[in-house]
Amino acid sequence: MRAYRVPAFLSAPEWQEVPEPTPGPGQVVVEVTAVGLCHSDIGMLEIPPTLAESLGWTAPFTLGHEIAGRISALGAGVHNLALGTAVILASSSCGNCWYCVRGHSNNCLYGNVNRGAGDDGGLAPYVLVKTPRDLLELGDLDPVAAAPLTDAGATAYHGVNRVRNLLEPGSTAVVFGAGGLGSFAVQLLRVLSPAKIIAFDPSLDKRSLAMELGAHLALPGVSAETVEEVRNHTGGRGADAVLDFVGTDATISAGVSSVRPGGAYGLVGAAGGTLTTPGGWYHLLPKDGEIFTYEGSSLADAQGVLALARSGLISSPVETFAFDDVEEAYRRLRAGTLRGRAVVTFD
Ligand SMILES: [Zn+2]
Ligand SMILES: [Zn+2]
């Protein structure tokens, strides 16, 4: 079968011919119907081989970690799943480690290797699922809309859940970046909290999308005025919570400084910024507040966001591309010109 793969670390992805996977004992094969493309796919191309090896990654591997499909083959001993079932694939986790047992599968000790991240992913007609606990039933949800829920949707959900207790009536939540994850965060904040939502994004198109999805105010990209703007829109108090889906020096510094005493700043964006401390930590950090960071999402996060989609409470803004046009989709992702998520479809 034809697959879109990373041939070696620090090299450009390419089309390769690979054998169709067959399931070993306890494994499942899924016929892919839709795959969302993620910024982290691009980041993976820049990972130094030493870091990749320390994560347990091997190359070549097939890209694509936001996968929807249909179960097409069951390995020996898999009795709780049925051929033909429509599924989405949540992030891979072992189910047995200290974190998984406590429901924090996003911190799974064996979760560094995932489909499309150091192991074969969904940009191919079939994908092997080594840990079928990751499969969640899709029901009658559209696979194109559901594919981005597995990562972009579930990761945004994890962040919103982290700050929900701060978002009482009259509160304000700030979202930096209204792209793939931020556009889900805006919707989730609207559905799960009474907070006023302020989205920041340099793209006019993404600001208009944020407004359509429930933001109360959408402002241009983060700048030297951002902290002041947040104060002006919160009666001088500052934001109760900031979720930063960008992660540059500018957004980190503005985010941390925009939070009210007792509020929270969450860093999710992987732009690689650092926090400098002019005036010292005590001047900069939110007093009595919280700064947190995380990667990815748990099985429960994926279930939660799937349930909200099933209830019609959130939607997935997507642009679709044929499998053959995957390179064009990545070009648009790099250029930042997508409205919502790029989803590659197979038919
Ligand atoms: Zn991702
Ligand atoms: Zn685990």
Short mmCIF file of C-alpha atoms and ligand atoms in Angstrom, two decimals:
data_model
loop_
_atom_site.label_atom_id
_atom_site.label_comp_id
_atom_site.label_asym_id
_atom_site.label_seq_id
_atom_site.Cartn_x
_atom_site.Cartn_y
_atom_site.Cartn_z
CA MET A 1 0.00 0.00 0.00
CA ARG A 2 1.04 3.62 -0.51
CA ALA A 3 1.99 5.50 2.68
CA TYR A 4 3.22 9.02 3.44
CA ARG A 5 6.28 8.49 5.62
CA VAL A 6 9.22 10.00 7.43
CA PRO A 7 12.09 8.06 5.78
CA ALA A 8 14.72 8.99 8.39
CA PHE A 9 15.02 11.58 11.17
CA LEU A 10 15.78 15.10 9.94
CA SER A 11 14.57 14.26 6.41
CA ALA A 12 11.56 15.38 4.40
CA PRO A 13 8.57 13.02 4.31
CA GLU A 14 7.92 11.05 1.11
CA TRP A 15 5.60 8.50 -0.48
CA GLN A 16 6.71 4.91 0.06
CA GLU A 17 5.28 1.51 -0.81
CA VAL A 18 4.82 -0.64 2.34
CA PRO A 19 3.09 -3.97 3.08
CA GLU A 20 -0.48 -3.91 4.39
CA PRO A 21 -0.38 -4.58 8.15
CA THR A 22 -1.70 -7.83 9.61
CA PRO A 23 -2.76 -7.95 13.27
CA GLY A 24 -0.73 -10.02 15.74
CA PRO A 25 -2.37 -11.54 18.86
CA GLY A 26 -4.34 -8.87 20.74
CA GLN A 27 -3.99 -6.36 17.89
CA VAL A 28 -6.43 -4.80 15.42
CA VAL A 29 -6.14 -3.32 11.92
CA VAL A 30 -8.23 -0.28 11.01
CA GLU A 31 -9.07 0.76 7.46
CA VAL A 32 -8.51 4.53 7.48
CA THR A 33 -11.29 6.88 6.39
CA ALA A 34 -10.01 10.28 7.60
CA VAL A 35 -6.81 11.69 9.15
CA GLY A 36 -6.34 15.14 10.67
CA LEU A 37 -2.97 16.81 10.13
CA CYS A 38 -1.23 18.34 13.13
CA HIS A 39 1.48 20.96 13.62
CA SER A 40 3.43 18.37 15.58
CA ASP A 41 3.79 16.36 12.34
CA ILE A 42 5.97 19.19 11.08
CA GLY A 43 7.85 19.41 14.39
CA MET A 44 8.68 15.69 14.14
CA LEU A 45 10.67 16.35 10.98
CA GLU A 46 13.06 18.51 12.99
CA ILE A 47 13.63 16.15 15.93
CA PRO A 48 17.34 15.26 16.29
CA PRO A 49 17.99 11.48 16.02
CA THR A 50 19.37 11.31 19.59
CA LEU A 51 16.13 12.74 21.00
CA ALA A 52 14.03 10.47 18.77
CA GLU A 53 15.96 7.44 20.01
CA SER A 54 15.58 8.49 23.64
CA LEU A 55 11.78 8.61 23.04
CA GLY A 56 11.91 5.08 21.62
CA TRP A 57 11.06 6.23 18.09
CA THR A 58 12.22 4.35 15.01
CA ALA A 59 12.28 5.56 11.39
CA PRO A 60 10.96 5.12 8.79
CA PHE A 61 7.39 5.55 10.04
CA THR A 62 4.07 6.65 8.53
CA LEU A 63 2.77 10.07 9.62
CA GLY A 64 -0.78 10.83 10.82
CA HIS A 65 -2.03 10.56 14.42
CA GLU A 66 -5.63 11.89 14.23
CA ILE A 67 -7.28 8.83 12.77
CA ALA A 68 -10.86 7.74 12.08
CA GLY A 69 -11.67 4.48 10.34
CA ARG A 70 -13.35 1.10 10.41
CA ILE A 71 -12.10 -2.11 12.04
CA SER A 72 -10.98 -4.36 9.16
CA ALA A 73 -9.09 -7.21 10.88
CA LEU A 74 -8.94 -8.66 14.40
CA GLY A 75 -5.93 -10.47 15.83
CA ALA A 76 -6.19 -13.66 17.89
CA GLY A 77 -7.75 -13.10 21.30
CA VAL A 78 -9.60 -9.85 20.51
CA HIS A 79 -13.18 -10.64 21.50
CA ASN A 80 -14.63 -7.30 22.58
CA LEU A 81 -14.53 -5.60 19.17
CA ALA A 82 -16.39 -6.31 15.93
CA LEU A 83 -15.28 -6.13 12.31
CA GLY A 84 -16.73 -3.13 10.48
CA THR A 85 -17.17 -0.95 13.59
CA ALA A 86 -16.53 2.74 12.91
CA VAL A 87 -13.91 4.02 15.37
CA ILE A 88 -11.58 6.86 16.21
CA LEU A 89 -8.11 6.23 17.62
CA ALA A 90 -7.30 8.07 20.84
CA SER A 91 -3.66 8.57 21.87
CA SER A 92 -1.87 5.32 22.52
CA SER A 93 -1.35 4.20 26.13
CA CYS A 94 -0.45 0.94 27.87
CA GLY A 95 -3.32 0.70 30.35
CA ASN A 96 -1.11 -0.80 33.07
CA CYS A 97 1.39 1.81 34.23
CA TRP A 98 1.04 3.98 37.35
CA TYR A 99 -0.53 6.85 35.33
CA CYS A 100 -2.85 4.74 33.16
CA VAL A 101 -4.25 2.95 36.20
CA ARG A 102 -5.14 6.37 37.65
CA GLY A 103 -6.82 7.51 34.42
CA HIS A 104 -3.99 9.83 33.38
CA SER A 105 -3.17 7.98 30.18
CA ASN A 106 -1.83 11.24 28.67
CA ASN A 107 1.16 10.71 31.00
CA CYS A 108 1.54 6.99 30.15
CA LEU A 109 5.11 5.82 30.76
CA TYR A 110 5.00 4.07 27.36
CA GLY A 111 3.07 6.83 25.55
CA ASN A 112 6.04 8.53 23.88
CA VAL A 113 5.72 6.21 20.91
CA ASN A 114 2.40 6.66 19.19
CA ARG A 115 0.85 5.97 15.82
CA GLY A 116 2.24 8.67 13.53
CA ALA A 117 4.92 9.59 16.10
CA GLY A 118 7.78 7.11 15.96
CA ASP A 119 5.48 4.29 14.83
CA ASP A 120 3.27 3.80 11.75
CA GLY A 121 0.30 6.19 11.64
CA GLY A 122 -2.77 6.79 9.52
CA LEU A 123 -1.53 8.39 6.30
CA ALA A 124 -1.98 5.04 4.57
CA PRO A 125 -5.05 2.94 3.67
CA TYR A 126 -4.60 0.72 6.78
CA VAL A 127 -3.11 1.24 10.25
CA LEU A 128 -2.10 -1.33 12.87
CA VAL A 129 -3.47 -0.75 16.38
CA LYS A 130 -1.22 -2.50 18.93
CA THR A 131 -3.26 -1.32 21.95
CA PRO A 132 -6.95 -1.66 21.02
CA ARG A 133 -7.98 0.09 24.26
CA ASP A 134 -7.30 3.28 22.26
CA LEU A 135 -10.30 2.61 19.99
CA LEU A 136 -13.46 4.60 20.73
CA GLU A 137 -16.70 3.90 18.90
CA LEU A 138 -17.63 6.61 16.45
CA GLY A 139 -21.32 5.75 16.16
CA ASP A 140 -23.00 7.86 13.49
CA LEU A 141 -20.59 10.80 13.80
CA ASP A 142 -18.98 11.98 10.56
CA PRO A 143 -15.41 10.55 10.52
CA VAL A 144 -14.07 13.72 8.87
CA ALA A 145 -15.37 15.87 11.72
CA ALA A 146 -14.36 13.29 14.33
CA ALA A 147 -10.73 12.66 13.30
CA PRO A 148 -9.45 15.99 14.70
CA LEU A 149 -11.23 15.32 18.00
CA THR A 150 -8.71 12.57 18.80
CA ASP A 151 -5.86 15.05 19.27
CA ALA A 152 -6.70 18.71 18.58
CA GLY A 153 -10.14 18.44 20.21
CA ALA A 154 -9.10 16.21 23.12
CA THR A 155 -5.94 18.23 23.87
CA ALA A 156 -7.91 21.48 23.97
CA TYR A 157 -10.48 19.74 26.21
CA HIS A 158 -7.72 18.71 28.64
CA GLY A 159 -6.62 22.35 28.98
CA VAL A 160 -10.12 23.73 29.42
CA ASN A 161 -10.81 21.11 32.08
CA ARG A 162 -7.66 22.16 33.94
CA VAL A 163 -9.00 25.73 34.38
CA ARG A 164 -12.75 25.12 34.62
CA ASN A 165 -12.86 25.62 38.39
CA LEU A 166 -11.60 29.20 37.93
CA LEU A 167 -14.27 30.15 35.40
CA GLU A 168 -17.17 31.35 37.51
CA PRO A 169 -19.82 33.78 36.23
CA GLY A 170 -18.17 37.08 35.37
CA SER A 171 -14.79 35.47 34.68
CA THR A 172 -12.64 35.86 31.58
CA ALA A 173 -10.74 33.16 29.66
CA VAL A 174 -8.07 34.17 27.16
CA VAL A 175 -7.02 31.94 24.25
CA PHE A 176 -3.78 32.63 22.36
CA GLY A 177 -3.92 31.17 18.83
CA ALA A 178 -7.24 30.32 17.16
CA GLY A 179 -5.91 27.57 14.89
CA GLY A 180 -6.50 23.81 15.14
CA LEU A 181 -6.43 23.56 18.95
CA GLY A 182 -7.43 27.11 19.86
CA SER A 183 -10.61 26.98 17.78
CA PHE A 184 -11.67 23.90 19.76
CA ALA A 185 -10.74 25.62 23.04
CA VAL A 186 -13.01 28.56 22.21
CA GLN A 187 -15.96 26.23 21.62
CA LEU A 188 -15.24 24.15 24.70
CA LEU A 189 -14.96 27.21 26.92
CA ARG A 190 -18.31 28.40 25.57
CA VAL A 191 -20.00 25.06 26.21
CA LEU A 192 -18.38 24.21 29.56
CA SER A 193 -18.11 27.62 31.26
CA PRO A 194 -19.88 30.98 31.63
CA ALA A 195 -16.60 32.86 31.03
CA LYS A 196 -16.15 35.75 28.64
CA ILE A 197 -13.79 34.44 25.95
CA ILE A 198 -11.12 36.62 24.36
CA ALA A 199 -9.18 35.06 21.47
CA PHE A 200 -5.94 36.50 20.10
CA ASP A 201 -4.71 35.60 16.60
CA PRO A 202 -2.77 37.56 13.97
CA SER A 203 -4.92 36.10 11.17
CA LEU A 204 -8.16 37.96 10.41
CA ASP A 205 -9.64 34.74 9.06
CA LYS A 206 -8.92 32.86 12.28
CA ARG A 207 -10.31 35.72 14.36
CA SER A 208 -13.56 35.61 12.39
CA LEU A 209 -13.67 31.82 12.86
CA ALA A 210 -13.14 32.29 16.62
CA MET A 211 -16.08 34.73 16.72
CA GLU A 212 -18.29 32.28 14.80
CA LEU A 213 -17.35 29.52 17.26
CA GLY A 214 -18.29 31.52 20.35
CA ALA A 215 -15.54 33.98 21.27
CA HIS A 216 -16.91 37.25 22.68
CA LEU A 217 -13.95 39.23 21.41
CA ALA A 218 -11.17 38.43 18.92
CA LEU A 219 -8.06 40.61 18.92
CA PRO A 220 -4.97 40.65 16.67
CA GLY A 221 -1.85 38.69 17.59
CA VAL A 222 -0.11 39.04 20.92
CA SER A 223 1.95 42.24 21.19
CA ALA A 224 3.44 44.62 23.75
CA GLU A 225 -0.11 45.92 24.37
CA THR A 226 -1.69 42.55 25.13
CA VAL A 227 -1.41 42.67 28.93
CA GLU A 228 -2.95 46.14 28.92
CA GLU A 229 -5.75 45.03 26.57
CA VAL A 230 -6.60 42.07 28.81
CA ARG A 231 -6.70 44.37 31.86
CA ASN A 232 -8.93 46.83 30.00
CA HIS A 233 -11.40 44.08 29.12
CA THR A 234 -11.47 42.61 32.63
CA GLY A 235 -12.12 45.73 34.67
CA GLY A 236 -8.41 45.90 35.55
CA ARG A 237 -8.39 42.49 37.26
CA GLY A 238 -6.67 40.37 34.60
CA ALA A 239 -7.67 37.06 33.06
CA ASP A 240 -8.87 34.22 35.26
CA ALA A 241 -7.22 31.77 32.88
CA VAL A 242 -5.00 31.98 29.81
CA LEU A 243 -4.57 29.01 27.48
CA ASP A 244 -1.57 29.54 25.20
CA PHE A 245 -1.69 27.45 22.01
CA VAL A 246 1.25 29.34 20.48
CA GLY A 247 4.16 29.23 22.94
CA THR A 248 6.54 31.92 21.68
CA ASP A 249 8.58 34.22 23.98
CA ALA A 250 5.95 36.90 23.39
CA THR A 251 2.88 34.77 24.18
CA ILE A 252 4.45 33.14 27.24
CA SER A 253 5.46 36.49 28.74
CA ALA A 254 2.13 38.17 27.90
CA GLY A 255 0.16 35.17 29.11
CA VAL A 256 1.88 34.89 32.48
CA SER A 257 1.54 38.66 33.02
CA SER A 258 -2.16 38.76 32.02
CA VAL A 259 -3.32 36.36 34.72
CA ARG A 260 -5.06 37.72 37.83
CA PRO A 261 -3.86 36.72 41.32
CA GLY A 262 -5.04 33.14 41.85
CA GLY A 263 -5.51 32.61 38.12
CA ALA A 264 -3.82 30.11 35.80
CA TYR A 265 -1.65 30.16 32.71
CA GLY A 266 -1.46 26.95 30.65
CA LEU A 267 1.23 26.46 28.01
CA VAL A 268 0.29 24.04 25.23
CA GLY A 269 1.79 25.55 22.06
CA ALA A 270 5.13 24.08 21.04
CA ALA A 271 6.79 27.12 19.45
CA GLY A 272 9.68 26.70 21.88
CA GLY A 273 9.58 30.11 23.58
CA THR A 274 11.23 30.81 26.92
CA LEU A 275 10.11 32.83 29.90
CA THR A 276 12.49 35.65 30.82
CA THR A 277 12.03 37.42 34.11
CA PRO A 278 12.68 41.16 33.91
CA GLY A 279 12.15 42.52 37.39
CA GLY A 280 12.43 39.05 38.93
CA TRP A 281 10.00 36.17 39.38
CA TYR A 282 7.86 37.80 42.03
CA HIS A 283 7.15 40.72 39.73
CA LEU A 284 6.15 38.52 36.81
CA LEU A 285 4.38 35.41 38.07
CA PRO A 286 0.68 35.41 38.87
CA LYS A 287 0.42 35.91 42.62
CA ASP A 288 -1.02 32.83 44.33
CA GLY A 289 -1.65 31.49 40.82
CA GLU A 290 -0.73 28.50 38.70
CA ILE A 291 1.46 27.92 35.68
CA PHE A 292 1.08 24.52 34.07
CA THR A 293 1.96 22.71 30.89
CA TYR A 294 0.97 19.40 29.33
CA GLU A 295 1.09 17.44 26.10
CA GLY A 296 -1.71 15.49 24.48
CA SER A 297 -4.80 14.05 26.10
CA SER A 298 -6.14 11.06 28.00
CA LEU A 299 -8.64 8.46 26.83
CA ALA A 300 -11.23 10.17 29.05
CA ASP A 301 -10.51 13.51 27.34
CA ALA A 302 -11.13 11.91 23.93
CA GLN A 303 -14.34 10.33 25.25
CA GLY A 304 -15.50 13.66 26.66
CA VAL A 305 -14.96 15.63 23.49
CA LEU A 306 -16.54 12.85 21.43
CA ALA A 307 -19.64 12.99 23.63
CA LEU A 308 -19.90 16.76 23.15
CA ALA A 309 -19.65 16.33 19.37
CA ARG A 310 -22.30 13.61 19.47
CA SER A 311 -24.62 15.97 21.35
CA GLY A 312 -24.09 18.58 18.65
CA LEU A 313 -22.53 20.99 21.18
CA ILE A 314 -19.23 21.40 19.31
CA SER A 315 -18.33 21.21 15.64
CA SER A 316 -15.05 20.62 13.82
CA PRO A 317 -14.07 23.36 11.42
CA VAL A 318 -12.13 21.44 8.75
CA GLU A 319 -10.77 21.75 5.23
CA THR A 320 -10.63 18.40 3.45
CA PHE A 321 -7.92 17.14 1.10
CA ALA A 322 -7.70 13.92 -0.94
CA PHE A 323 -4.99 11.46 0.17
CA ASP A 324 -3.04 12.28 -3.02
CA ASP A 325 -3.01 15.97 -2.02
CA VAL A 326 -1.44 15.47 1.42
CA GLU A 327 1.62 17.56 0.47
CA GLU A 328 -0.61 20.50 -0.46
CA ALA A 329 -2.41 20.12 2.88
CA TYR A 330 0.90 20.27 4.79
CA ARG A 331 1.95 23.29 2.71
CA ARG A 332 -1.23 25.10 3.80
CA LEU A 333 -0.65 24.04 7.42
CA ARG A 334 2.89 25.45 7.35
CA ALA A 335 1.68 28.66 5.72
CA GLY A 336 -0.97 29.08 8.44
CA THR A 337 -3.74 29.60 5.87
CA LEU A 338 -6.09 26.78 6.97
CA ARG A 339 -9.47 27.54 8.45
CA GLY A 340 -9.63 24.92 11.21
CA ARG A 341 -8.00 21.52 10.76
CA ALA A 342 -6.75 19.94 7.52
CA VAL A 343 -8.32 16.49 7.20
CA VAL A 344 -7.16 13.98 4.58
CA THR A 345 -9.92 11.69 3.33
CA PHE A 346 -9.80 8.23 1.75
CA ASP A 347 -12.52 6.88 -0.51
ZN ZN B 1 -1.07 16.31 17.24
ZN ZN B 2 0.47 3.55 30.65
#
